[in-house]
């Protein structure tokens, strides 16, 4: 496409892609061969995209900075003028605030891509197999409670599928946004799940990013034995091991580099599944409170899914320009505000 695409939607791509920027960037290609057309294909095909633009490799952000910059600054509500801070040291195991019966589970995930490989939007079969091999080798060295095994998606048994799906640890073929971005190519080759023996830690390989590293605790009884700091510290230990064994794509200002600009920086989405019986009635008010604390609301089965049985996914929206710990604190503060309003908890 060499002429400016007309769009009528609310995506950040639509807001910032002017004919001037389009014409300046349209014939550029990264060294691995990623173009503006590829970056915006998903946004153009899906008018209801929130962001609408993906990176194909680490270089995409710099080469197409004219369009990525305003998108990133608006999404993360920052200006890109400082070194991205990072702090993945363990946290004090303090009582979790808020401790609520409404919380069903805590989940924190971190997105990472390996240096020197194209990202999932652009990678070929060789890249995908290479990422899988390097990641699995590193993961199989994990010890203690992080010790686990790797199952390629194509080799999952029916019962493994059922178990992992019930635990919210399964991933499937990406939705239409990822489909249009090219992330589902040659599905499910070289995609798989590393899962710890206790199923509290998992790594998705070759989903939207090379790695999605997940720590997940269901509450249940006794409720006080789990909490966001435990979930976080497990993840921090895993990350320290992975940092030593793998080289991640990173930029001083943009932090860890991810397929979608919404995940730049920490790559961290820290959230809870929380049961809010008042959600349908008070959706507008709950969303306003969430917005005030820079939190995001998703459906029970992930982004752009329905809310089932009043179980809502609430997580931090900003990931760039703040530390991992700040992501957690933001979540806790916002949750306290939501839980303080008894209309919402029913
Ligand atoms: P992400 O992009 O962060 O991986 P998605 O919105 O794509 O998240 O959802 C991925 C999966 O994670 C879905 O199956 C969703 O149900 C599950 N999930 C998200 N938050 C939680 C949580 N707090 N507890 C349990 N499962 C969760
Ligand atoms: Mg996702």
Short mmCIF file of C-alpha atoms and ligand atoms in Angstrom, two decimals:
data_model
loop_
_atom_site.label_atom_id
_atom_site.label_comp_id
_atom_site.label_asym_id
_atom_site.label_seq_id
_atom_site.Cartn_x
_atom_site.Cartn_y
_atom_site.Cartn_z
CA UNK A 1 0.00 0.00 0.00
CA UNK A 2 1.53 3.29 -1.02
CA UNK A 3 -1.38 5.67 -0.53
CA UNK A 4 -2.57 6.87 2.85
CA UNK A 5 -5.18 4.47 4.28
CA UNK A 6 -8.46 6.11 5.24
CA UNK A 7 -9.61 4.92 8.66
CA UNK A 8 -12.58 5.70 10.83
CA UNK A 9 -11.98 4.28 14.24
CA UNK A 10 -10.78 5.06 17.73
CA UNK A 11 -7.42 3.24 17.72
CA UNK A 12 -4.29 5.12 18.70
CA UNK A 13 -2.95 4.31 15.22
CA UNK A 14 -5.85 6.14 13.67
CA UNK A 15 -5.35 9.09 16.00
CA UNK A 16 -1.68 9.57 15.13
CA UNK A 17 -1.02 8.25 11.63
CA UNK A 18 -1.12 11.39 9.50
CA UNK A 19 -0.54 11.41 5.72
CA UNK A 20 2.81 13.14 6.41
CA UNK A 21 4.06 10.42 8.77
CA UNK A 22 2.71 7.70 6.48
CA UNK A 23 4.51 9.07 3.43
CA UNK A 24 7.76 9.53 5.33
CA UNK A 25 7.80 5.96 6.65
CA UNK A 26 6.03 3.93 3.98
CA UNK A 27 9.08 2.68 2.04
CA UNK A 28 11.34 2.00 5.02
CA UNK A 29 12.25 -1.52 6.12
CA UNK A 30 14.12 -2.84 9.12
CA UNK A 31 17.17 -5.04 8.52
CA UNK A 32 15.05 -8.14 9.04
CA UNK A 33 12.50 -6.78 6.57
CA UNK A 34 9.64 -5.27 8.56
CA UNK A 35 7.65 -2.44 6.95
CA UNK A 36 5.06 0.10 8.09
CA UNK A 37 2.39 -1.75 6.11
CA UNK A 38 3.02 -4.91 8.11
CA UNK A 39 3.05 -2.96 11.37
CA UNK A 40 -0.38 -1.42 10.75
CA UNK A 41 -2.12 -4.30 8.97
CA UNK A 42 -3.91 -5.53 12.09
CA UNK A 43 -5.08 -2.03 13.01
CA UNK A 44 -6.45 -1.42 9.52
CA UNK A 45 -8.24 -4.78 9.35
CA UNK A 46 -9.70 -4.43 12.84
CA UNK A 47 -11.31 -1.01 13.30
CA UNK A 48 -12.02 -1.80 16.96
CA UNK A 49 -8.29 -2.13 17.80
CA UNK A 50 -7.19 -0.22 20.87
CA UNK A 51 -3.64 0.33 19.68
CA UNK A 52 -3.54 -0.86 16.04
CA UNK A 53 0.21 -1.13 15.49
CA UNK A 54 2.72 -3.92 16.23
CA UNK A 55 6.51 -4.16 16.08
CA UNK A 56 8.16 -6.88 13.97
CA UNK A 57 11.55 -6.71 15.61
CA UNK A 58 13.56 -4.59 18.03
CA UNK A 59 14.56 -2.13 15.30
CA UNK A 60 10.92 -1.34 14.40
CA UNK A 61 10.52 1.04 17.35
CA UNK A 62 13.43 3.25 16.30
CA UNK A 63 12.81 3.14 12.55
CA UNK A 64 9.12 3.95 12.87
CA UNK A 65 9.52 6.12 15.96
CA UNK A 66 7.46 8.97 14.45
CA UNK A 67 4.33 6.85 14.73
CA UNK A 68 5.27 4.68 17.72
CA UNK A 69 6.20 7.64 19.94
CA UNK A 70 2.77 9.30 20.25
CA UNK A 71 1.06 5.91 20.51
CA UNK A 72 3.38 4.85 23.35
CA UNK A 73 3.18 8.18 25.15
CA UNK A 74 -0.60 8.22 25.06
CA UNK A 75 -1.06 4.59 26.12
CA UNK A 76 1.43 4.73 29.02
CA UNK A 77 0.65 8.38 29.88
CA UNK A 78 4.32 9.39 29.93
CA UNK A 79 6.75 11.26 27.73
CA UNK A 80 9.64 9.22 26.44
CA UNK A 81 12.50 11.29 27.81
CA UNK A 82 13.98 9.23 30.61
CA UNK A 83 15.76 5.90 31.07
CA UNK A 84 13.21 3.22 31.83
CA UNK A 85 13.71 2.10 35.46
CA UNK A 86 13.62 -1.58 36.28
CA UNK A 87 13.58 -3.30 39.64
CA UNK A 88 12.85 -7.00 39.74
CA UNK A 89 14.31 -7.60 43.19
CA UNK A 90 12.11 -9.57 45.58
CA UNK A 91 9.58 -7.66 47.70
CA UNK A 92 9.06 -7.90 51.44
CA UNK A 93 6.51 -10.60 52.06
CA UNK A 94 4.06 -8.22 53.70
CA UNK A 95 0.36 -8.85 54.22
CA UNK A 96 -1.40 -8.36 50.94
CA UNK A 97 -3.52 -5.30 50.59
CA UNK A 98 -6.35 -5.74 50.01
CA UNK A 99 -7.14 -9.17 51.34
CA UNK A 100 -10.60 -9.77 50.09
CA UNK A 101 -12.87 -12.74 49.72
CA UNK A 102 -13.75 -11.32 46.34
CA UNK A 103 -10.30 -12.12 44.92
CA UNK A 104 -10.29 -15.42 43.05
CA UNK A 105 -6.71 -15.39 41.81
CA UNK A 106 -3.58 -13.30 41.38
CA UNK A 107 -1.75 -13.44 38.08
CA UNK A 108 1.35 -11.55 37.04
CA UNK A 109 2.91 -12.01 33.65
CA UNK A 110 5.97 -10.55 32.05
CA UNK A 111 6.47 -10.36 28.29
CA UNK A 112 9.94 -10.84 26.84
CA UNK A 113 11.51 -11.27 23.41
CA UNK A 114 14.93 -12.69 22.67
CA UNK A 115 17.55 -10.43 21.22
CA UNK A 116 18.51 -11.08 17.61
CA UNK A 117 15.28 -12.88 16.67
CA UNK A 118 12.41 -11.30 14.77
CA UNK A 119 9.28 -10.87 16.91
CA UNK A 120 6.23 -13.16 16.43
CA UNK A 121 4.64 -10.85 13.83
CA UNK A 122 7.61 -11.38 11.55
CA UNK A 123 9.50 -14.50 12.63
CA UNK A 124 9.77 -17.53 10.35
CA UNK A 125 9.73 -21.23 11.24
CA UNK A 126 13.49 -21.30 11.87
CA UNK A 127 13.29 -18.36 14.27
CA UNK A 128 10.37 -19.91 16.08
CA UNK A 129 12.18 -23.23 16.52
CA UNK A 130 15.31 -21.37 17.66
CA UNK A 131 13.46 -19.37 20.28
CA UNK A 132 11.69 -22.51 21.50
CA UNK A 133 14.97 -24.42 21.85
CA UNK A 134 16.80 -21.65 23.72
CA UNK A 135 13.88 -20.93 26.03
CA UNK A 136 13.16 -24.57 26.84
CA UNK A 137 16.84 -25.25 27.58
CA UNK A 138 16.89 -22.37 30.04
CA UNK A 139 13.57 -23.30 31.64
CA UNK A 140 14.46 -26.94 32.17
CA UNK A 141 17.30 -25.78 34.41
CA UNK A 142 14.87 -24.25 36.92
CA UNK A 143 14.96 -25.85 40.34
CA UNK A 144 12.84 -26.12 43.50
CA UNK A 145 9.24 -24.98 43.19
CA UNK A 146 9.95 -23.61 39.71
CA UNK A 147 11.01 -27.02 38.35
CA UNK A 148 8.72 -28.24 35.61
CA UNK A 149 8.30 -29.65 32.14
CA UNK A 150 7.66 -28.44 28.63
CA UNK A 151 4.73 -29.52 26.50
CA UNK A 152 4.50 -28.43 22.86
CA UNK A 153 0.92 -27.26 22.14
CA UNK A 154 0.55 -29.90 19.42
CA UNK A 155 1.34 -32.67 21.92
CA UNK A 156 -1.07 -31.71 24.70
CA UNK A 157 -3.41 -34.54 25.62
CA UNK A 158 -7.12 -33.87 25.97
CA UNK A 159 -6.89 -34.10 29.76
CA UNK A 160 -3.87 -31.76 29.91
CA UNK A 161 -5.84 -29.28 27.83
CA UNK A 162 -8.86 -29.47 30.10
CA UNK A 163 -6.73 -29.03 33.24
CA UNK A 164 -4.67 -26.15 31.90
CA UNK A 165 -7.74 -24.39 30.51
CA UNK A 166 -9.56 -24.66 33.86
CA UNK A 167 -6.49 -23.18 35.54
CA UNK A 168 -6.32 -20.33 32.96
CA UNK A 169 -2.86 -21.49 31.94
CA UNK A 170 -3.64 -22.61 28.39
CA UNK A 171 -3.21 -20.45 25.34
CA UNK A 172 -4.71 -21.09 21.95
CA UNK A 173 -4.53 -19.62 18.48
CA UNK A 174 -4.45 -15.84 18.73
CA UNK A 175 -7.59 -13.75 18.15
CA UNK A 176 -8.33 -11.79 14.94
CA UNK A 177 -6.02 -8.96 16.04
CA UNK A 178 -3.07 -11.34 16.31
CA UNK A 179 -4.19 -13.24 13.21
CA UNK A 180 -4.04 -10.07 11.11
CA UNK A 181 -0.66 -9.20 12.63
CA UNK A 182 0.76 -12.52 11.37
CA UNK A 183 1.31 -14.01 14.83
CA UNK A 184 -0.63 -17.23 14.07
CA UNK A 185 1.45 -18.25 11.06
CA UNK A 186 2.19 -21.99 10.88
CA UNK A 187 0.16 -22.62 14.03
CA UNK A 188 0.90 -24.48 16.36
CA UNK A 189 4.51 -25.25 15.33
CA UNK A 190 7.06 -24.37 18.02
CA UNK A 191 4.42 -23.07 20.42
CA UNK A 192 4.22 -24.63 23.83
CA UNK A 193 3.85 -24.30 27.56
CA UNK A 194 6.46 -24.79 30.24
CA UNK A 195 4.62 -25.61 33.44
CA UNK A 196 6.00 -26.00 36.95
CA UNK A 197 5.09 -29.18 38.81
CA UNK A 198 2.82 -27.21 41.16
CA UNK A 199 1.11 -25.30 38.27
CA UNK A 200 1.78 -21.92 39.86
CA UNK A 201 4.35 -20.93 37.29
CA UNK A 202 4.12 -21.19 33.50
CA UNK A 203 5.81 -19.84 30.41
CA UNK A 204 4.02 -19.51 27.10
CA UNK A 205 6.42 -19.88 24.22
CA UNK A 206 5.80 -18.08 20.93
CA UNK A 207 2.43 -16.56 21.73
CA UNK A 208 2.17 -12.76 21.23
CA UNK A 209 5.77 -12.42 22.41
CA UNK A 210 8.56 -15.02 22.43
CA UNK A 211 7.97 -15.53 26.14
CA UNK A 212 5.06 -14.79 28.44
CA UNK A 213 6.30 -15.66 31.92
CA UNK A 214 3.40 -16.21 34.29
CA UNK A 215 3.02 -16.59 38.04
CA UNK A 216 -0.51 -17.47 39.14
CA UNK A 217 -2.08 -18.16 42.53
CA UNK A 218 -5.64 -19.16 43.13
CA UNK A 219 -6.95 -18.09 46.52
CA UNK A 220 -9.34 -20.63 48.07
CA UNK A 221 -8.56 -21.84 51.59
CA UNK A 222 -6.59 -20.87 53.54
CA UNK A 223 -6.80 -17.55 51.77
CA UNK A 224 -4.00 -15.92 53.73
CA UNK A 225 -1.32 -18.23 52.35
CA UNK A 226 -1.36 -16.52 48.98
CA UNK A 227 -1.12 -12.91 48.03
CA UNK A 228 0.33 -10.68 45.40
CA UNK A 229 3.79 -10.52 47.02
CA UNK A 230 4.13 -14.30 46.90
CA UNK A 231 2.99 -14.32 43.28
CA UNK A 232 5.44 -11.54 42.53
CA UNK A 233 8.43 -13.06 44.34
CA UNK A 234 8.03 -16.36 42.51
CA UNK A 235 8.08 -14.47 39.22
CA UNK A 236 11.09 -12.37 40.30
CA UNK A 237 13.08 -15.53 41.08
CA UNK A 238 12.22 -17.02 37.71
CA UNK A 239 13.20 -13.80 35.95
CA UNK A 240 16.59 -13.70 37.70
CA UNK A 241 17.30 -17.18 36.36
CA UNK A 242 16.10 -16.35 32.86
CA UNK A 243 18.10 -13.09 32.74
CA UNK A 244 21.23 -15.16 33.36
CA UNK A 245 20.43 -17.70 30.69
CA UNK A 246 18.84 -15.67 27.89
CA UNK A 247 19.45 -12.31 26.24
CA UNK A 248 16.35 -10.15 26.02
CA UNK A 249 15.65 -7.32 23.57
CA UNK A 250 15.85 -4.06 25.48
CA UNK A 251 16.14 -0.33 24.85
CA UNK A 252 17.27 2.26 27.42
CA UNK A 253 14.21 4.46 26.99
CA UNK A 254 11.62 1.86 26.03
CA UNK A 255 12.67 -0.89 28.42
CA UNK A 256 12.00 -4.48 27.36
CA UNK A 257 10.79 -4.57 23.78
CA UNK A 258 7.52 -6.31 22.97
CA UNK A 259 5.29 -6.96 19.95
CA UNK A 260 2.60 -4.57 21.12
CA UNK A 261 3.66 -1.11 22.33
CA UNK A 262 1.25 -1.48 25.28
CA UNK A 263 3.65 -4.00 26.84
CA UNK A 264 6.88 -2.01 26.54
CA UNK A 265 8.96 -1.25 29.62
CA UNK A 266 8.38 -3.81 32.33
CA UNK A 267 6.28 -6.05 30.08
CA UNK A 268 4.33 -6.61 33.25
CA UNK A 269 0.62 -7.05 33.68
CA UNK A 270 -0.22 -7.67 37.32
CA UNK A 271 -3.83 -8.46 37.96
CA UNK A 272 -6.51 -10.25 39.85
CA UNK A 273 -9.59 -12.15 38.95
CA UNK A 274 -12.13 -10.63 41.26
CA UNK A 275 -15.78 -11.44 41.75
CA UNK A 276 -17.85 -8.25 41.62
CA UNK A 277 -21.56 -9.12 41.76
CA UNK A 278 -22.38 -5.46 41.20
CA UNK A 279 -20.34 -5.23 38.00
CA UNK A 280 -23.17 -5.14 35.43
CA UNK A 281 -25.06 -2.48 37.39
CA UNK A 282 -22.07 -0.32 38.21
CA UNK A 283 -19.87 -0.93 35.19
CA UNK A 284 -19.49 2.77 34.38
CA UNK A 285 -18.55 3.71 37.95
CA UNK A 286 -16.17 0.76 38.34
CA UNK A 287 -14.49 1.63 35.06
CA UNK A 288 -14.12 5.26 36.16
CA UNK A 289 -12.46 4.21 39.44
CA UNK A 290 -10.21 1.79 37.55
CA UNK A 291 -9.25 4.57 35.11
CA UNK A 292 -8.40 6.91 37.95
CA UNK A 293 -5.84 4.40 39.19
CA UNK A 294 -4.66 3.55 35.68
CA UNK A 295 -6.12 0.08 35.90
CA UNK A 296 -7.66 -1.85 33.05
CA UNK A 297 -10.64 -4.18 33.03
CA UNK A 298 -10.69 -7.34 30.92
CA UNK A 299 -13.09 -10.25 30.53
CA UNK A 300 -12.87 -13.57 32.35
CA UNK A 301 -11.09 -15.35 29.52
CA UNK A 302 -8.73 -12.54 28.57
CA UNK A 303 -8.65 -9.39 26.53
CA UNK A 304 -11.85 -8.64 24.59
CA UNK A 305 -13.77 -11.55 26.13
CA UNK A 306 -17.02 -11.54 28.10
CA UNK A 307 -17.33 -11.25 31.85
CA UNK A 308 -18.61 -14.61 33.14
CA UNK A 309 -20.14 -15.14 36.60
CA UNK A 310 -19.13 -11.57 37.55
CA UNK A 311 -15.42 -12.52 37.50
CA UNK A 312 -13.53 -9.49 36.25
CA UNK A 313 -9.83 -9.21 35.38
CA UNK A 314 -8.38 -5.99 36.83
CA UNK A 315 -4.73 -5.13 36.12
CA UNK A 316 -2.25 -2.28 35.71
CA UNK A 317 -2.41 -0.48 32.37
CA UNK A 318 0.86 1.45 32.47
CA UNK A 319 4.00 -0.64 32.08
CA UNK A 320 6.60 1.82 30.78
CA UNK A 321 8.40 4.47 32.81
CA UNK A 322 7.57 2.78 36.12
CA UNK A 323 9.21 -0.08 37.99
CA UNK A 324 7.72 -3.53 38.40
CA UNK A 325 7.05 -2.75 42.05
CA UNK A 326 5.13 0.37 41.10
CA UNK A 327 2.93 -1.77 38.82
CA UNK A 328 2.03 -3.88 41.85
CA UNK A 329 1.44 -0.88 44.12
CA UNK A 330 -0.81 0.73 41.52
CA UNK A 331 -2.87 -2.44 41.38
CA UNK A 332 -3.17 -2.63 45.16
CA UNK A 333 -4.21 1.01 45.52
CA UNK A 334 -6.81 0.77 42.77
CA UNK A 335 -8.20 -2.46 44.16
CA UNK A 336 -8.54 -0.90 47.61
CA UNK A 337 -10.55 1.94 46.07
CA UNK A 338 -12.81 -0.45 44.14
CA UNK A 339 -13.34 -2.73 47.14
CA UNK A 340 -14.10 0.22 49.42
CA UNK A 341 -17.28 0.85 47.46
CA UNK A 342 -19.78 -1.70 48.68
CA UNK A 343 -22.08 -1.20 45.73
CA UNK A 344 -19.48 -2.92 43.56
CA UNK A 345 -18.86 -5.92 45.78
CA UNK A 346 -22.57 -6.61 46.01
P1 LIG B 1 -2.16 -11.54 28.80
O1 LIG B 1 -2.14 -10.84 27.50
O2 LIG B 1 -1.67 -10.71 29.94
O3 LIG B 1 -1.51 -12.88 28.77
P2 LIG B 1 -4.95 -12.11 28.30
O4 LIG B 1 -5.95 -11.04 28.52
O5 LIG B 1 -4.55 -12.47 26.92
O6 LIG B 1 -3.68 -11.77 29.18
O7 LIG B 1 -5.46 -13.43 29.06
C1 LIG B 1 -4.70 -14.59 29.06
C2 LIG B 1 -5.29 -15.62 29.98
O8 LIG B 1 -4.99 -15.29 31.34
C3 LIG B 1 -6.79 -15.81 29.90
O9 LIG B 1 -7.06 -17.19 29.88
C4 LIG B 1 -7.29 -15.19 31.20
O10 LIG B 1 -8.46 -15.83 31.65
C5 LIG B 1 -6.14 -15.48 32.12
N1 LIG B 1 -6.06 -14.56 33.27
C6 LIG B 1 -5.87 -13.23 33.26
N2 LIG B 1 -5.85 -12.71 34.50
C7 LIG B 1 -6.03 -13.75 35.35
C8 LIG B 1 -6.11 -13.89 36.78
N3 LIG B 1 -5.97 -12.84 37.59
N4 LIG B 1 -6.30 -15.13 37.27
C9 LIG B 1 -6.44 -16.20 36.46
N5 LIG B 1 -6.35 -16.13 35.13
C10 LIG B 1 -6.16 -14.93 34.56
MG1 LIG B 2 -2.98 -11.69 25.67
#
